[in-house]
CSV table of C-alpha atoms in Angstrom, one decimal:
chain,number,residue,atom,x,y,z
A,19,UNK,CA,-60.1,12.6,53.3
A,20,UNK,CA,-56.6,13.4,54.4
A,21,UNK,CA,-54.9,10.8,51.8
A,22,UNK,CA,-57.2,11.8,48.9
A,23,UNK,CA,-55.5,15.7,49.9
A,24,UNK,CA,-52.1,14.5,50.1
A,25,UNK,CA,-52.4,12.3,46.6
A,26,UNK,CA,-53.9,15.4,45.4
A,27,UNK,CA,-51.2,17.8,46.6
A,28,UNK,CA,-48.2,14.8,44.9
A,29,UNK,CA,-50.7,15.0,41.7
A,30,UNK,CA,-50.2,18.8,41.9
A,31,UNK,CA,-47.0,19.2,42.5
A,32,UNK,CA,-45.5,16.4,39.6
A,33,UNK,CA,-46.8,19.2,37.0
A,34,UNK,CA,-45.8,22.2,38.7
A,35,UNK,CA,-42.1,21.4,38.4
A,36,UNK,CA,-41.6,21.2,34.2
A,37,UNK,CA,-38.1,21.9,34.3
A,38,UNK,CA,-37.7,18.8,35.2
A,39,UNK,CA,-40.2,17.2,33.0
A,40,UNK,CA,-39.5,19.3,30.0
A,41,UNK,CA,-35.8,17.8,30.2
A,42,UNK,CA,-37.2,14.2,30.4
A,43,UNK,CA,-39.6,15.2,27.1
A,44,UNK,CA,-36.5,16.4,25.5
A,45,UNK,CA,-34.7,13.0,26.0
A,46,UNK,CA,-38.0,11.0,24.4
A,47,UNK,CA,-37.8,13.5,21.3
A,48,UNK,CA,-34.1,12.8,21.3
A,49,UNK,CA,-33.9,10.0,18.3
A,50,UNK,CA,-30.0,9.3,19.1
A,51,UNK,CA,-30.7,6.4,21.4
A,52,UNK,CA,-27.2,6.8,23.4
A,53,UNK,CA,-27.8,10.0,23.5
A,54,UNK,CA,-31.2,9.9,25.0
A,55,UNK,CA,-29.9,7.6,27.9
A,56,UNK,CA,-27.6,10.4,28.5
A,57,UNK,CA,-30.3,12.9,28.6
A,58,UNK,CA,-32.4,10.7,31.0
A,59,UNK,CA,-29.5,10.3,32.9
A,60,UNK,CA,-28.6,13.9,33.3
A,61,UNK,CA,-32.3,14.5,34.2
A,62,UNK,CA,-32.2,11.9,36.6
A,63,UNK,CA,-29.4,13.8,38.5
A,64,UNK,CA,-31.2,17.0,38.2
A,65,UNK,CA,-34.3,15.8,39.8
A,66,UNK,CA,-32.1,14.1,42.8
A,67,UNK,CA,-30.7,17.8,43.4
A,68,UNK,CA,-34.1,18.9,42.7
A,69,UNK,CA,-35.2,16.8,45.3
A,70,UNK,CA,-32.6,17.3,48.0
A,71,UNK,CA,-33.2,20.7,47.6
A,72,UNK,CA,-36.3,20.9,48.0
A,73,UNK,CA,-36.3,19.0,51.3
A,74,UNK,CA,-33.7,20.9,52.5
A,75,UNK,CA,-34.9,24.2,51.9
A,76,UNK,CA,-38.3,24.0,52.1
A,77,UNK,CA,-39.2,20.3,53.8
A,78,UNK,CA,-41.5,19.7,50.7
A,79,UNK,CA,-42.3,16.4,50.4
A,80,UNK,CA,-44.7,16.2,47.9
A,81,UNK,CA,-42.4,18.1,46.0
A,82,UNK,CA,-39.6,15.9,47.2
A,83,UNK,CA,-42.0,12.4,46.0
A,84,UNK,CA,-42.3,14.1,43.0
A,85,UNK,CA,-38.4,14.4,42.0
A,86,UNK,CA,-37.7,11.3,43.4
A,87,UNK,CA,-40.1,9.7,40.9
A,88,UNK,CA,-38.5,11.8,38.0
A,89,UNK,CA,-35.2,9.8,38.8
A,90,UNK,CA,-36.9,6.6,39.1
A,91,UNK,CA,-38.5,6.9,36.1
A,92,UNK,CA,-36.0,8.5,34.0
A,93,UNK,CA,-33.5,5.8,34.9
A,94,UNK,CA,-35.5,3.4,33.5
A,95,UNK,CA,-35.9,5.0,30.6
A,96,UNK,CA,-32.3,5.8,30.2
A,97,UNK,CA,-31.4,2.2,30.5
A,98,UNK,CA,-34.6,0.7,28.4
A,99,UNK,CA,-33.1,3.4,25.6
A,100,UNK,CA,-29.9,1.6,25.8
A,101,UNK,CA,-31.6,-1.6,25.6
A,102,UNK,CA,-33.4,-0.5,22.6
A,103,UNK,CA,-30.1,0.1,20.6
A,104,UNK,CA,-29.7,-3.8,20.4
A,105,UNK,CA,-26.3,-3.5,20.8
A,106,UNK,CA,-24.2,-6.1,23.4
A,107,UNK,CA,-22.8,-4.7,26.7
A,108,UNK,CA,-19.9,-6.5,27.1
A,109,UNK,CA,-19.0,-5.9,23.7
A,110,UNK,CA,-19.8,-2.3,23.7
A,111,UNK,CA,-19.7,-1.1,26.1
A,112,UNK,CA,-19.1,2.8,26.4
A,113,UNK,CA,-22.5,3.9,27.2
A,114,UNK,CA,-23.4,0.9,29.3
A,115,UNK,CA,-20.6,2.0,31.4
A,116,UNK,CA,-21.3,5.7,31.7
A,117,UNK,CA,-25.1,4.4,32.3
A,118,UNK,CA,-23.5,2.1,35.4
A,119,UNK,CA,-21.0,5.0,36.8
A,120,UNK,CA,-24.1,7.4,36.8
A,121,UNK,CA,-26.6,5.1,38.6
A,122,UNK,CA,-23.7,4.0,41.0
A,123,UNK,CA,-23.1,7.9,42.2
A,124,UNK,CA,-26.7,8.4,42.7
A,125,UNK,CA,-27.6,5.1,44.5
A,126,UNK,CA,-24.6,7.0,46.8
A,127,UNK,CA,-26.7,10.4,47.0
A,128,UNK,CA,-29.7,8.7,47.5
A,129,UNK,CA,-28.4,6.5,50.7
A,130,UNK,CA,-26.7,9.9,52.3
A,131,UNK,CA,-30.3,11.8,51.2
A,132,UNK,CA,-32.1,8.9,52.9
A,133,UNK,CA,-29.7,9.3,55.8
A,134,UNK,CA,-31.0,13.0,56.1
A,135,UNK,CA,-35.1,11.6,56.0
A,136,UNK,CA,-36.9,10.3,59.2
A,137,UNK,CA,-38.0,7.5,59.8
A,138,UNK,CA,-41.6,7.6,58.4
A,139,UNK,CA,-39.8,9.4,55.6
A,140,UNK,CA,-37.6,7.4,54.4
A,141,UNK,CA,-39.8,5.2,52.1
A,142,UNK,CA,-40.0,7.0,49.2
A,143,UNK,CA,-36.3,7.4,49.1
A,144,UNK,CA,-35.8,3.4,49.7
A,145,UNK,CA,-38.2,2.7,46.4
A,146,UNK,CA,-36.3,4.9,44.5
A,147,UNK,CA,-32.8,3.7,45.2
A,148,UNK,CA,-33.9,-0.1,44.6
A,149,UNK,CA,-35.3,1.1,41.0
A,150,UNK,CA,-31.8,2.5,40.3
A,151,UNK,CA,-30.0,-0.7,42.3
A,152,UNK,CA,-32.1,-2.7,39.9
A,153,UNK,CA,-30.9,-0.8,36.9
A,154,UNK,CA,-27.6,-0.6,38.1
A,155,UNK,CA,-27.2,-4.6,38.8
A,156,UNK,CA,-28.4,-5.4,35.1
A,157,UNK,CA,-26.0,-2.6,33.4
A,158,UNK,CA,-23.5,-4.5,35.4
A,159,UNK,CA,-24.4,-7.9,34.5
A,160,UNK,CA,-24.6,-6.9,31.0
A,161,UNK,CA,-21.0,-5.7,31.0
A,162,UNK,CA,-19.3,-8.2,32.7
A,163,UNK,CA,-22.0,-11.1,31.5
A,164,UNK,CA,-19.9,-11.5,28.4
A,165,UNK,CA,-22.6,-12.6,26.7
A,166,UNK,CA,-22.5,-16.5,27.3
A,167,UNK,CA,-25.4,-18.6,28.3
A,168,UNK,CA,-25.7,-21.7,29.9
């Protein structure tokens, strides 16, 4: 009974914070697809502050779930938009490297946000920052790959 409440409340609380999600829904109508990574992005950092504020102010952590899930997911979307353009990191790129400078300062935020959590906390944070490592590592490998396969 208490889980099915607390998934509930999570449920809940995702659509009671559309600032967030109407920024994410105006990087999907964005048809620029650099400049709808850079939306994602930007609403990726929103919800971390989103997040960390809530926590610290209130100690809302279904409210704090739900921003953290905002970054994971807009992340991905940022660097599955960049993907989409076809184009080659190592050969271009600008917007591969923004993409990798973003995800690096909040893989930073996230491990001094985690620092703040307890123990039993601490989870939700940890997902999140491996979905950004992951992004993070393959924007990386794409810019310094150079493109050569064995």
């Amino acid at each position: 009974m208490k889980m099915t409440s607390f998934v509930l409340i999570v449920v809940t609380a995702a659509f009671l914070a559309p600032g967030a999600r109407a920024d994410l829904a105006a990087a999907k109508a964005e048809s620029n697809l650099e400049k709808r990574a850079a939306k994602a992005l930007d609403n990726a950092q929103a919800a971390l502050k989103t997040a960390e504020q809530s926590y610290d102010e209130d100690a809302d952590l279904p409210k704090t779930e739900a921003a953290l899930k905002e970054v994971a997911e807009s992340v991905q979307f940022a660097y599955d938009s960049l993907l989409a353009t076809g184009k080659n990191p190592s050969k271009s790129p600008k917007h591969f490297k923004r993409a990798e400078i973003k995800t690096r300062e909040m893989m930073r935020r996230l491990d001094d946000f985690r620092a703040k959590l307890g123990s039993e906390e601490r989870g939700v944070v940890e997902a999140t920052r491996d979905s950004v490592q992951r992004v993070h590592d393959s924007l990386l490998e794409g810019i310094m790959g150079g493109g050569k396969k064995k």
